[in-house]
Coordinates of C-alpha atoms and ligand atoms in Angstrom, one line a residue:
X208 CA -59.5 44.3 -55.2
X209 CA -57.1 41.6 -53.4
X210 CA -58.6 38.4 -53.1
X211 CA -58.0 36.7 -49.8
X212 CA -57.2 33.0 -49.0
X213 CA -58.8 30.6 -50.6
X214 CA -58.4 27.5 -47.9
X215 CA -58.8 29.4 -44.9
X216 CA -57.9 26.2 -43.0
X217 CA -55.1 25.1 -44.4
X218 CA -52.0 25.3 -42.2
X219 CA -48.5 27.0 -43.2
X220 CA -46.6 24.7 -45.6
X221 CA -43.6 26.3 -47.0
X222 CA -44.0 25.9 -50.6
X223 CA -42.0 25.0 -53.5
X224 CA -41.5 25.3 -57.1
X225 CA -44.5 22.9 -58.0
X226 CA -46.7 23.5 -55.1
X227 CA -46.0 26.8 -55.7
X228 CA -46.7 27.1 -59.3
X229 CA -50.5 24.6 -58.4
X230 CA -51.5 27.4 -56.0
X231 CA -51.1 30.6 -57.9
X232 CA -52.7 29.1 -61.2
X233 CA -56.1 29.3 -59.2
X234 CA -55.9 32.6 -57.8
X235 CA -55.5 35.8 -59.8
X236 CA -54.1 37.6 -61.8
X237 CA -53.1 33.8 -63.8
X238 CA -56.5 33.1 -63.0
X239 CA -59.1 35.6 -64.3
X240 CA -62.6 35.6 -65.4
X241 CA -62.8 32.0 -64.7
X242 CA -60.8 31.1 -67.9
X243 CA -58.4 28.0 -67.1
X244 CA -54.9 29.5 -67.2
X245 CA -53.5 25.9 -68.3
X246 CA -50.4 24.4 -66.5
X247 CA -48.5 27.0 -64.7
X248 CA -44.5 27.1 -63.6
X249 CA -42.9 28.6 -60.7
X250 CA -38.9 29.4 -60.5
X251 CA -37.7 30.2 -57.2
X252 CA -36.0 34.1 -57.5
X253 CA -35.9 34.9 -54.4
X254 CA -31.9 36.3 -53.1
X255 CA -32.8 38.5 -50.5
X256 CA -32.1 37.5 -47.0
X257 CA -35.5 36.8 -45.5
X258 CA -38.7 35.2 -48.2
X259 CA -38.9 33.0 -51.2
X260 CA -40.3 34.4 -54.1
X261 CA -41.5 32.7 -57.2
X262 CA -42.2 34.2 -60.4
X263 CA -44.9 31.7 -62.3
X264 CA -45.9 31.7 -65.8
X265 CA -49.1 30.3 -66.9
X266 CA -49.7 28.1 -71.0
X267 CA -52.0 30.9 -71.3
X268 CA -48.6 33.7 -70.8
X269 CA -49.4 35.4 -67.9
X270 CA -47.1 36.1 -65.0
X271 CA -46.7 36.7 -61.3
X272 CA -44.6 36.6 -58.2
X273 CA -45.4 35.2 -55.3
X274 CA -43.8 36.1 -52.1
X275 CA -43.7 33.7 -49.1
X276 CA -42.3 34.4 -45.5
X277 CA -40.4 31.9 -44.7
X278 CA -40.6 30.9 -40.5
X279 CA -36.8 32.1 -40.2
X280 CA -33.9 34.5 -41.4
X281 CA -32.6 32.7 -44.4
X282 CA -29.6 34.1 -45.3
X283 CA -28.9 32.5 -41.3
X284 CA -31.2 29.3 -41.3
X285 CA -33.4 27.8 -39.2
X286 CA -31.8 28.8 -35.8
X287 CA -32.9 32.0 -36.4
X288 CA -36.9 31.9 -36.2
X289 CA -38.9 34.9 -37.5
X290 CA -42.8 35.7 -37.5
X291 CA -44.1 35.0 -40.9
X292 CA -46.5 37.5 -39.9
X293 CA -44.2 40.5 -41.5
X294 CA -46.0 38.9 -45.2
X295 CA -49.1 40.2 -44.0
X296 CA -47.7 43.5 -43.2
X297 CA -46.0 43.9 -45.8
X298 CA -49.4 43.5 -47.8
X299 CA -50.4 46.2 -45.8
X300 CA -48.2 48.6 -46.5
X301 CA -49.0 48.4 -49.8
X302 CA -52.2 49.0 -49.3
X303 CA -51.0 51.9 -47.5
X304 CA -48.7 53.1 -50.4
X305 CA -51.2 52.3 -53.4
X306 CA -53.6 54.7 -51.6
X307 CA -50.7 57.7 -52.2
X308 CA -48.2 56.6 -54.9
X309 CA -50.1 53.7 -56.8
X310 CA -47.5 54.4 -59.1
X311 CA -44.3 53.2 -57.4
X312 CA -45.6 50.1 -56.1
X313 CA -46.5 46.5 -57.1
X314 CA -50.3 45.7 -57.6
X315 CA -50.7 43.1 -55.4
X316 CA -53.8 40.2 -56.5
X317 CA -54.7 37.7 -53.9
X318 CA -53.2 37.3 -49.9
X319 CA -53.5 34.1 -48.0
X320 CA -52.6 34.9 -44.1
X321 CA -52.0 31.6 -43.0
X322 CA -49.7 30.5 -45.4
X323 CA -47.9 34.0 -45.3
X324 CA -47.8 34.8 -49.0
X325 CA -49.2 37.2 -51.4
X326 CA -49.3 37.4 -55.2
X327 CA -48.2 40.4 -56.7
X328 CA -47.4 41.7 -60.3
X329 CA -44.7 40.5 -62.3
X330 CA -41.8 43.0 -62.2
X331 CA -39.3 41.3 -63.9
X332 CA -39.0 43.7 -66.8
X333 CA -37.7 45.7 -64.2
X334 CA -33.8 45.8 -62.7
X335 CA -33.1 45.4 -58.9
X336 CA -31.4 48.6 -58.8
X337 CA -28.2 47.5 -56.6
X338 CA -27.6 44.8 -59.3
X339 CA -27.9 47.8 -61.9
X340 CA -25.5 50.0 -59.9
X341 CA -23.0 46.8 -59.7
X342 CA -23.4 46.7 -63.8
X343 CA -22.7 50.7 -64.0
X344 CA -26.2 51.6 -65.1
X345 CA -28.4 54.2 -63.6
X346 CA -32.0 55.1 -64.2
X347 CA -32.9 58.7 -65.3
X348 CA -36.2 58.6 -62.8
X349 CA -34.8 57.0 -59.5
X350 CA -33.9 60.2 -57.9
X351 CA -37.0 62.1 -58.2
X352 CA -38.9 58.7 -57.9
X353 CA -37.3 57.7 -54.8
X354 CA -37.8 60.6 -53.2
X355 CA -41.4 61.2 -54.0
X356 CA -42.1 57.6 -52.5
X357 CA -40.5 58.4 -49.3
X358 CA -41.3 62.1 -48.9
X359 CA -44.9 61.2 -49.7
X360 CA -45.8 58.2 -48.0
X361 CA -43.8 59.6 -45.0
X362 CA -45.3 62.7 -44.5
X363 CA -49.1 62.0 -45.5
X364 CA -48.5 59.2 -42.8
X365 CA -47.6 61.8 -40.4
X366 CA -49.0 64.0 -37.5
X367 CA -49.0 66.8 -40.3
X368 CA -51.4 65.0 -42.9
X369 CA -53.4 62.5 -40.2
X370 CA -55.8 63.6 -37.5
X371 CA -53.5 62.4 -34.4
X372 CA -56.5 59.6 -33.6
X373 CA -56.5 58.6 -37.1
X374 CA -52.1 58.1 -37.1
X375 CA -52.2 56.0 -34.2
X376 CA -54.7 53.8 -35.2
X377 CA -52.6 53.3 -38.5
X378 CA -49.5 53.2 -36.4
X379 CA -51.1 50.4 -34.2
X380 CA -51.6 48.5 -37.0
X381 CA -48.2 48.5 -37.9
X382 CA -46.2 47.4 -35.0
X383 CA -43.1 45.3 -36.6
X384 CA -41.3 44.1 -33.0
X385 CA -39.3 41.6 -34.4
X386 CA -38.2 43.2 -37.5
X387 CA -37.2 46.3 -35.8
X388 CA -35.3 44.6 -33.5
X389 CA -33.4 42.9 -36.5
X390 CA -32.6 46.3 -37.6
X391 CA -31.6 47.6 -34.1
X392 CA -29.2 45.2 -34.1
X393 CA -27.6 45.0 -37.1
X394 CA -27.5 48.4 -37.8
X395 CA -27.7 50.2 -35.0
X396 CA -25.8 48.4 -32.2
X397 CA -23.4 45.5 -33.8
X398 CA -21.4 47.0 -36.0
X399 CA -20.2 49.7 -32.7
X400 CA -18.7 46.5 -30.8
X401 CA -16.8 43.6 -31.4
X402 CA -19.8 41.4 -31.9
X403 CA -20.4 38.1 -32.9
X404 CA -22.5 38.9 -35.6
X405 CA -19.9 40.9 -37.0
X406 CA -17.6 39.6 -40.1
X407 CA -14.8 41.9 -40.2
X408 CA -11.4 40.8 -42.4
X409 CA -8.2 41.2 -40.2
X410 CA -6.8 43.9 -42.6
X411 CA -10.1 46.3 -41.2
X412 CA -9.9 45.5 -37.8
X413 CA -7.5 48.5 -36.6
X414 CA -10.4 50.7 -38.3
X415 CA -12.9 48.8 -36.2
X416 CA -11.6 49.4 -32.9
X417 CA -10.9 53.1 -33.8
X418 CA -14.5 53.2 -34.7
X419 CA -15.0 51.4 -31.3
X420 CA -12.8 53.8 -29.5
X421 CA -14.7 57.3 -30.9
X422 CA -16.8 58.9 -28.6
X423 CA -18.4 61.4 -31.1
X424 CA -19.2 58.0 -33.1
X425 CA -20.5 56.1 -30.7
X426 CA -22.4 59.4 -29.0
X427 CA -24.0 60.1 -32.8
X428 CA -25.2 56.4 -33.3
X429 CA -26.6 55.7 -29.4
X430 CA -28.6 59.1 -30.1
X431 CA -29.9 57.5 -33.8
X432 CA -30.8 54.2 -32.2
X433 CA -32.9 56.1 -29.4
X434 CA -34.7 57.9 -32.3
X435 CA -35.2 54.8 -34.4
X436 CA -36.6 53.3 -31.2
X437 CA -38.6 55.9 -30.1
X438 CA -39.5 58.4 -32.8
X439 CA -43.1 56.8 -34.4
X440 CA -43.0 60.0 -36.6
X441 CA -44.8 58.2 -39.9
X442 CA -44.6 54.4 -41.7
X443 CA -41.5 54.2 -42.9
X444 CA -40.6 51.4 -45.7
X445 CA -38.0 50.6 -42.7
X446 CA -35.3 48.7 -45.5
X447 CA -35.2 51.2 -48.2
X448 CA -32.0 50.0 -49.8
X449 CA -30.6 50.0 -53.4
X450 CA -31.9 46.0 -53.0
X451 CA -35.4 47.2 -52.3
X452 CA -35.7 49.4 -55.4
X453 CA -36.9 48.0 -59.1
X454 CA -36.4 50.2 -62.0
X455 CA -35.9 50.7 -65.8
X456 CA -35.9 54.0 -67.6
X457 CA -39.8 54.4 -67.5
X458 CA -40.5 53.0 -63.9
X459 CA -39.7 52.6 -60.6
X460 CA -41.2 50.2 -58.3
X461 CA -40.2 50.3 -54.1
X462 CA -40.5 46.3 -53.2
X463 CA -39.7 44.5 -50.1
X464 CA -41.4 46.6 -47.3
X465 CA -41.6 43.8 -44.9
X466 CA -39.4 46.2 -42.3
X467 CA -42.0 48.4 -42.5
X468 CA -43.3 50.1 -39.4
X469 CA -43.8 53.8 -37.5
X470 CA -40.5 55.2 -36.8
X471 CA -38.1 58.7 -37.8
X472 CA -38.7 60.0 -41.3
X473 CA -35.3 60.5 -41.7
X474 CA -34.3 56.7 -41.6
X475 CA -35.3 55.9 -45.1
X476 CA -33.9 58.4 -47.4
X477 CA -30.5 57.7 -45.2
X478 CA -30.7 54.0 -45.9
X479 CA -31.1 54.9 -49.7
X480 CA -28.5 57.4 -49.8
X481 CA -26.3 55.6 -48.1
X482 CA -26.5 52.7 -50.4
X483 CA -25.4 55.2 -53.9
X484 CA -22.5 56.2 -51.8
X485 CA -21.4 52.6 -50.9
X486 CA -21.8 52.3 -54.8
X487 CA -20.1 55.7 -55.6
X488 CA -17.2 54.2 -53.6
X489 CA -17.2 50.7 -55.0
X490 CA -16.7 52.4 -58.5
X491 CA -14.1 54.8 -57.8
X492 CA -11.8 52.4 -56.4
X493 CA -12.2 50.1 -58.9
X494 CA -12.1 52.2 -61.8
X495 CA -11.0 55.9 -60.9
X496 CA -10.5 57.1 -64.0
X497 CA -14.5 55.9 -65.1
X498 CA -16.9 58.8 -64.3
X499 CA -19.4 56.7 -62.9
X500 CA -18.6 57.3 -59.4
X501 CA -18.9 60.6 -60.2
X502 CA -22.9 60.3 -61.6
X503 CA -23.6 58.0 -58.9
X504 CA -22.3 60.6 -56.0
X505 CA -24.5 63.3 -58.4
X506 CA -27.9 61.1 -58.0
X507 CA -27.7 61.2 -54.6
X508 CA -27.5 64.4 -54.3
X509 CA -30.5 64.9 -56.4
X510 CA -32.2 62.5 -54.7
X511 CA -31.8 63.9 -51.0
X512 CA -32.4 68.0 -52.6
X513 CA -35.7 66.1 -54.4
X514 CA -37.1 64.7 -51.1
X515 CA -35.9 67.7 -48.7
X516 CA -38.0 70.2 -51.4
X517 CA -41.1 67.7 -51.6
X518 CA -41.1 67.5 -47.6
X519 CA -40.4 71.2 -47.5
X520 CA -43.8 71.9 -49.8
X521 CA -45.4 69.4 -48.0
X522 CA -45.0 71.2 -44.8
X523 CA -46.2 74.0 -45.9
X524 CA -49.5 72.3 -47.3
X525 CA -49.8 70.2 -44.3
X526 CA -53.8 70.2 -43.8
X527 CA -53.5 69.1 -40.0
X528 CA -50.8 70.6 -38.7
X529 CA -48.3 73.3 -39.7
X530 CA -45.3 74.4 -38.8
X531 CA -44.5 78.1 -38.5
X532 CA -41.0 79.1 -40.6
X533 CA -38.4 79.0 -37.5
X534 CA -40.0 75.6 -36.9
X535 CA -39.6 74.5 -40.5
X536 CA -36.2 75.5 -41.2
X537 CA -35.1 73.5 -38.1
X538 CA -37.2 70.3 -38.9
X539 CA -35.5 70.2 -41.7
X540 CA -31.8 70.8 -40.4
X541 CA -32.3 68.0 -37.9
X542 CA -33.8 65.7 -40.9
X543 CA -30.9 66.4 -42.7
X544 CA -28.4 65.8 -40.0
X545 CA -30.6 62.2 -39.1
X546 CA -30.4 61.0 -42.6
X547 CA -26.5 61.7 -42.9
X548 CA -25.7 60.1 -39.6
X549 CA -28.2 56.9 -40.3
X550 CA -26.6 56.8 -43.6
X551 CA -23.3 56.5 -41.5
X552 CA -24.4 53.5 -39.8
X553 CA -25.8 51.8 -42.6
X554 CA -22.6 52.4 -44.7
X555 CA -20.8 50.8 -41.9
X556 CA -23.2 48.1 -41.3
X557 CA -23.3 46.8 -45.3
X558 CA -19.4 46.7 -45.0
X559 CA -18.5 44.5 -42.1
X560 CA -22.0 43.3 -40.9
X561 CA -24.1 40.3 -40.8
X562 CA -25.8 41.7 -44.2
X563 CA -23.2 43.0 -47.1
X564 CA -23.7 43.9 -50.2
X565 CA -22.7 42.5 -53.5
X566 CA -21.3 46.6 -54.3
X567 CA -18.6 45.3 -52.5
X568 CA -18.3 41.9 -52.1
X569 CA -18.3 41.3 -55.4
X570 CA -15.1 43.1 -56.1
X571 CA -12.5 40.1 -56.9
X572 CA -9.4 41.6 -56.3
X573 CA -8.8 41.3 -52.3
X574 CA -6.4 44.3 -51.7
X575 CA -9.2 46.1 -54.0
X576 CA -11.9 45.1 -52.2
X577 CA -10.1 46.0 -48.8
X578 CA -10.0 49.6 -50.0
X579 CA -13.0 50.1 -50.9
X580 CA -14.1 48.5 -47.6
X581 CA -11.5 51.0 -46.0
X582 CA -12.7 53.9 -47.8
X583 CA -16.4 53.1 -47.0
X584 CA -15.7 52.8 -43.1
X585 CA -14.1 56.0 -43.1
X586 CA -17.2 57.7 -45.2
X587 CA -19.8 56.3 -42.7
X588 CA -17.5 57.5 -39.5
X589 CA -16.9 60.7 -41.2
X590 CA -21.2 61.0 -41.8
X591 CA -21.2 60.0 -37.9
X592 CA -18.8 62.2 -36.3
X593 CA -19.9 65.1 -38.4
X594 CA -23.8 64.7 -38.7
X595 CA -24.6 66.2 -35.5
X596 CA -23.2 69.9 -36.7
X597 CA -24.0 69.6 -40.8
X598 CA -25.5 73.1 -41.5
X599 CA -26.8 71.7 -44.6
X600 CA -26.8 68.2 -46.1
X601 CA -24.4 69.3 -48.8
X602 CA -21.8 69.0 -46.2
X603 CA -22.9 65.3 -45.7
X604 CA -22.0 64.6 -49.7
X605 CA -18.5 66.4 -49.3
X606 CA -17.8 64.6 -46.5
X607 CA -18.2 61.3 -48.8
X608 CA -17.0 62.7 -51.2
X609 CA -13.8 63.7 -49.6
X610 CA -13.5 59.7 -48.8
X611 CA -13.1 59.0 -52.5
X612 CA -11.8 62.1 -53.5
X613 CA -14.4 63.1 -55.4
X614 CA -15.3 66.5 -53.5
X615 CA -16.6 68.9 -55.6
Ligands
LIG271 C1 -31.2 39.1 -41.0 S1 -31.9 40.1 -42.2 C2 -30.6 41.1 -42.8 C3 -30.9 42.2 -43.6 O1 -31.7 41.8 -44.7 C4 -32.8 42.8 -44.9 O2 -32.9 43.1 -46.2 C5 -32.5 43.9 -44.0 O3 -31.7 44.9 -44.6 C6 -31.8 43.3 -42.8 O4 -31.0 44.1 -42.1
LIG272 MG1 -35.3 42.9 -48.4

């Protein structure tokens, strides 16, 4: 049971390590049963691009995080305002998830609307699996895990699981404008001109204004951003990255669902994909003689052949509505050839966008760090150009692959 907000009147105050720290000790889980949990402290975690999140320990040794929306885009500042609303979504996705994989999400304890901030469990035994990646670890249950999460809350969201009245009603509830936009724009439309938002060294330039230049590209990603717009198919997380993804060898928690909203099923597992490739690729041209490239290419394609069976048996099940075999075996083609081409965009996007990633930026050498950029461009145009006609999604892994000359 979530407890709600305990000074219903109070206005939003951003909060900070010690205001922070006062709040959560009165709300659970630090508070419980009444017990006093003693003096509590907060650190500020938070290195995403959008909240602040603490994690606060009570004298008494219990733990939490607390998530707070922040009124803007952080990683920009305040010039860029932004509903703190997408807390309380968030929340509610959750609530959403816990009712079909209680497993692979956080338990969340107490919300308070008005200040845009819930409490949640303590994952901090856990490892932000793009950190992981960096480190060259990998987790033996993120494929299967991963793909469970999204095959399931996808498709039991869906016209196939949900009485049509009963999925727009949910749908309704989980209109995200402004968030959606976000992602419309940086990775759907920015990275395919020369815009502002755009931070592209001059060494990658030529390979932007080729990308510019290619019809097929440009073709494949106006036709992805019309389905991401327009195709309210089931609640997608909406930001399913390798930052949005906690794990250790036991567990695997999906955090960070504040993008969340209706839209193509095929959007998430791309955005996760997408992000072992850009890893895959980071490794190999670093180290190409290290196998981990290698494993990291292998995951993913466990990952997409554990979601495409668990949607495939889900199809079948549906209770609502299901699709005869012709119908199948195409639903699943164009999923396939969806996830490869949004995985396209988002490979390009995490490269020279508004939003990289620490795969890599981190990478200290500069010519090094332009090739793996280089290499990663030319895997997500390859995934672009060629989506559109993959027969099967194996063809979307050899086409990255071949980029890092690691094809099988
Ligand atoms: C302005 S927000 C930039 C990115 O951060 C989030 O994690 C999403 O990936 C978004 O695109
Ligand atoms: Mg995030």
């Amino acid at each position: 049971m979530v407890s709600e907000n305990a000074v219903p009147d109070r206005q939003y105050a951003r909060l900070d390590e010690r205001s922070a720290a006062a709040y959560a000790a009165t709300c659970p889980p630090l508070a419980r049963d009444g017990d006093d949990p003693g003096e509590a402290r907060a650190r500020e975690v938070g290195d995403g691009n959008l909240n602040l999140v603490f994690i606060i320990t009570s004298q008494s040794g219990r733990s939490c995080v607390l998530k707070q929306a922040l009124p803007y885009v952080r990683l920009v500042g305040e010039s860029w305002p932004l509903t703190i609303q997408r807390n309380a979504l968030e929340r509610h996705a959750y609530e959403v998830y816990t009712s079909i994989t209680p497993d692979l999400v956080p338990r969340v304890y107490h919300a308070d609307v008005r200040q845009a901030l819930f409490i949640m469990e303590d994952l901090s035994h856990l490892r932000i699996v793009r950190g992981a990646l960096t480190e060259g670890l990998l987790f033996p249950r993120l494929a299967e895990d991963v793909a469970r999460f999204a095959a399931e809350t996808m498709l039991r969201t869906s016209d196939f699981y949900l009485d049509s009245g009963e999925k727009k009603r949910l749908a309704a509830r989980c209109v995200n404008p402004e968030l959606c936009k976000i992602t419309e724009d940086l990775v759907l439309t920015d990275p395919f001109f020369d815009a502002p938002s755009n931070q592209i060294e001059p060494e990658l330039r030529p390979a932007m204004e080729e990308l510019w230049q290619d019809m097929r590209a440009q073709d494949s990603v106006a036709r992805l951003r019309h389905a991401f717009v327009t195709r309210a198919e089931a609640l997608l997380h909406g930001d399913l990255h390798s930052g949005s993804v906690m794990a250790d060898r036991e567990e695997t928690k999906i955090v960070d669902a504040e993008f969340a909203f209706f839209g193509p099923i095929a959007f998430d597992i791309g955005m996760f994909l997408a992000n072992l490739w850009i890893s895959a690729i980071a490794h190999h041209t670093t180290r190409p003689e290290d196998p981990f490239a290698g494993v990291v290419l292998g995951q993913a394609d466990h990952t997409w052949r554990c979601f495409a069976a668990r949607v495939e048996t889900m199809l079948v099940e549906a209770p609502i509505w299901r699709l005869p075999a012709g119908a199948r075996r195409e639903y699943l083609l164009a999923l396939g050839r969806d996830a490869a081409g949004f995985a396209g965009a988002e490979i390009i996007r995490r490269t020279i966008g508004l939003a990289r990633v620490a795969d890599l930026e981190s990478i200290a050498d500069r010519p090094t760090r332009l090739r793996a950029k280089t290499a990663a461009l030319a895997a997500g145009r390859a995934l672009l150009r060629e989506s559109p006609a993959i027969d099967a999604f194996g063809e979307a892994h050899r086409l990255v692959g071949r980029g890092v000359d690691l094809a099988s």
